[in-house]
Coordinates of C-alpha atoms in Angstrom, one line a residue:
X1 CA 0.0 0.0 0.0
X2 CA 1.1 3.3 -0.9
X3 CA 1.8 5.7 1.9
X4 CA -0.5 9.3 1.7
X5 CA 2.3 11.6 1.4
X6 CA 1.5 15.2 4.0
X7 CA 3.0 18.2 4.0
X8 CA 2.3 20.5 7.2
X9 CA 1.6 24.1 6.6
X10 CA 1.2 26.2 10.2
X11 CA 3.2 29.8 11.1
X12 CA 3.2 28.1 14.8
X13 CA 6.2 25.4 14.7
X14 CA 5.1 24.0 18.0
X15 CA 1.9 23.1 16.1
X16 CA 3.3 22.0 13.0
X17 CA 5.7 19.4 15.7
X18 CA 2.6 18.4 17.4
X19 CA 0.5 17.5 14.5
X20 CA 4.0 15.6 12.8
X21 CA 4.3 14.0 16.0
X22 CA 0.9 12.7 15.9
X23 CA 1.2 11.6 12.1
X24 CA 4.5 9.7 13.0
X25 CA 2.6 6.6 13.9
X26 CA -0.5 6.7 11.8
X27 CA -0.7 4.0 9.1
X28 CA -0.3 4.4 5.8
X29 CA 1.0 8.6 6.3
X30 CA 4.2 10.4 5.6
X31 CA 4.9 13.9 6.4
X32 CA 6.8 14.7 3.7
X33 CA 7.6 18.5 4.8
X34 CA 7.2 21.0 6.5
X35 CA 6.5 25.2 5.9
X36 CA 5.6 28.2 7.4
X37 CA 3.8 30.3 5.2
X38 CA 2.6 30.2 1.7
X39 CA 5.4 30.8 -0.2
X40 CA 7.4 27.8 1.2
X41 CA 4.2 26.0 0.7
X42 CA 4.3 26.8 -3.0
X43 CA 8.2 25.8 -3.2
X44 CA 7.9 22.7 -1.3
X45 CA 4.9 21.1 -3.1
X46 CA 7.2 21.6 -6.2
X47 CA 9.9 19.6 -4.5
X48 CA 8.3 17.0 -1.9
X49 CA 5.1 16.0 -4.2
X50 CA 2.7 15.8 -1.0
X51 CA -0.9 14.0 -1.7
X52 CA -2.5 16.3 1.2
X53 CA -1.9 19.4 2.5
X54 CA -2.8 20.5 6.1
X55 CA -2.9 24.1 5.4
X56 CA -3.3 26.9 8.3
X57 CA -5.8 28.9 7.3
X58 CA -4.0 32.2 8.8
X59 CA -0.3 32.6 7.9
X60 CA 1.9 35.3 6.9
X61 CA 2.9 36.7 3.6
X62 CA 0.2 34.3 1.8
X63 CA -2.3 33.1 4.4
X64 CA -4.1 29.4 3.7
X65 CA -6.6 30.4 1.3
X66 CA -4.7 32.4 -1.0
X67 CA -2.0 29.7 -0.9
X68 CA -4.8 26.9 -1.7
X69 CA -6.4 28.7 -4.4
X70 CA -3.0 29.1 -6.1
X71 CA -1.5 25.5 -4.8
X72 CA -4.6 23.8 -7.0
X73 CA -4.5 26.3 -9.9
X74 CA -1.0 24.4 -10.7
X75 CA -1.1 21.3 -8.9
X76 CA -5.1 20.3 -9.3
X77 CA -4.6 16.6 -8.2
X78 CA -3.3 17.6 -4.6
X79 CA -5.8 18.2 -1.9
X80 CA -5.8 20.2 0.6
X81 CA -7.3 20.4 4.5
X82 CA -7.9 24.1 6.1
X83 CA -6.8 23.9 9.4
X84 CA -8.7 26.1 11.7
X85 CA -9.9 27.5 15.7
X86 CA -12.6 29.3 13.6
X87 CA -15.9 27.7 12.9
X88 CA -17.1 30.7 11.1
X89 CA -19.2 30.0 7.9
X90 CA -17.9 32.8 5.9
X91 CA -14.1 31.0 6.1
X92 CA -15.7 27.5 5.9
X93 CA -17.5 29.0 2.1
X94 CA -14.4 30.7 1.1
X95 CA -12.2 27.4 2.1
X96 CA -14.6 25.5 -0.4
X97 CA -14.5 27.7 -3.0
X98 CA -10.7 27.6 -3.0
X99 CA -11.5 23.9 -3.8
X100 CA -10.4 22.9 -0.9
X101 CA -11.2 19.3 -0.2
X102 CA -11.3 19.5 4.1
X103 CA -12.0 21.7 6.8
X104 CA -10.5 20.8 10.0
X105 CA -10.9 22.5 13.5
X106 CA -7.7 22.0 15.7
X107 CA -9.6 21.0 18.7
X108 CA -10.2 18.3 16.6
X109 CA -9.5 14.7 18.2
X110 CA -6.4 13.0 16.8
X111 CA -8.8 9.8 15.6
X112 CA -10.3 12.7 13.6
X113 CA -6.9 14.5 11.7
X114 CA -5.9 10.8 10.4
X115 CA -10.0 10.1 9.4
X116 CA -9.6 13.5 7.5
X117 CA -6.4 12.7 5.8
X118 CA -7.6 9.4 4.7
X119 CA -10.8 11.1 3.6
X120 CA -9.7 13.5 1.3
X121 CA -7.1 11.2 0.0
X122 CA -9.3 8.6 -1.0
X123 CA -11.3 12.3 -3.4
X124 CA -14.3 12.8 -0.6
X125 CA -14.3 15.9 1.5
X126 CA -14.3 16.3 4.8
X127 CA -15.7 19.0 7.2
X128 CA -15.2 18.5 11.0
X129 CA -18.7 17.7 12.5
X130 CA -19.2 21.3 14.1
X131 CA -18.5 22.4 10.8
X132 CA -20.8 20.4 8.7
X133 CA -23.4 21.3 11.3
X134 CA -23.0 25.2 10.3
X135 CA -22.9 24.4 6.6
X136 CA -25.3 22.7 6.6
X137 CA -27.7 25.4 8.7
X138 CA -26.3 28.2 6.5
X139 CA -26.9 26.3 3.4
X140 CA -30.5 25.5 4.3
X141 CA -31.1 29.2 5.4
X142 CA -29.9 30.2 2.2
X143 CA -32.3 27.8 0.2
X144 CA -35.2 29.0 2.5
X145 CA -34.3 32.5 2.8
X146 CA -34.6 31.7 6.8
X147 CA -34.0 29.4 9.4
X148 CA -35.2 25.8 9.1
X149 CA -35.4 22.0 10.6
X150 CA -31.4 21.8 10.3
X151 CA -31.1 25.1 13.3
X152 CA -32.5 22.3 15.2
X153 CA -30.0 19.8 14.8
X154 CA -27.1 19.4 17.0
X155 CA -23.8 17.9 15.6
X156 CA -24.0 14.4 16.9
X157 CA -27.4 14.3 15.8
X158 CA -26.4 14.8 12.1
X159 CA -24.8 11.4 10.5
X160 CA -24.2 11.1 7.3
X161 CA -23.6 8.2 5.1
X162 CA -25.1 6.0 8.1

């Protein structure tokens, strides 16, 4: 089996280590590299070849979604997995319209960085359960130009594919 080749992009190098350190002993991942902003995410893809990228959504110089939208305009087969504290719509909409194929909260469980990794490596998406929970409110307020059954639901309530 083929390893899923990460690269780790965070501005915080004690949270770059800690999510490395996590990904030393999953199966079936290799953290290829490592960067700290955009720029060095752009030059590094070129070199190391990643399958995923866990991309900070707030850097300097280029922040995550800048990066991302330029990162797939070149490289379209890569994915990549925003990595934020925020679980504000208006970044989760502007992640997915950089094409990104995850949103990830870092609260998030370890279990729940290797699920997404997998996820997105194996071309579904993946949205952390908080997130999919305000998608998935915002979208349906959108359709229904107001609030509907889905304000209602709480995140462990909503399961899908089960």
């Amino acid at each position: 089996m083929k390893k899923i080749r990460v690269l780790v992009a965070d501005d915080h190098q004690l949270v770059r280590a800690g999510i490395c350190s996590l990904l030393e002993n999953a199966k079936g991942i290799e953290v290829v590299a490592e960067a700290d902003d955009g720029y060095q995410v752009m030059e590094l893809v070129s070199l190391h070849q990643p399958d995923v990228v866990l991309m900070d959504i707030a850097m300097p110089n280029m922040n995550g979604l800048e990066t991302t939208a330029q990162l797939l305009a070149i490289f379209p087969e890569i994915k990549v997995i925003i990595l934020s504290m925020h679980v504000n719509e208006e970044y989760v909409w502007k992640a997915l319209r950089s094409r990104a194929s995850g949103y990830l909260l870092k609260d998030a469980a370890p279990v729940e960085l290797e699920r997404a990794i997998y996820s997105v490596a194996d071309g579904s998406t993946y949205l952390s359960p908080a997130v999919s929970h305000h998608v998935l409110n915002d979208y349906v307020r959108r359709v229904n130009g107001k609030a509907g059954w889905a304000d209602k639901l709480t995140p462990n309530k909503i399961k899908f594919g089960n």
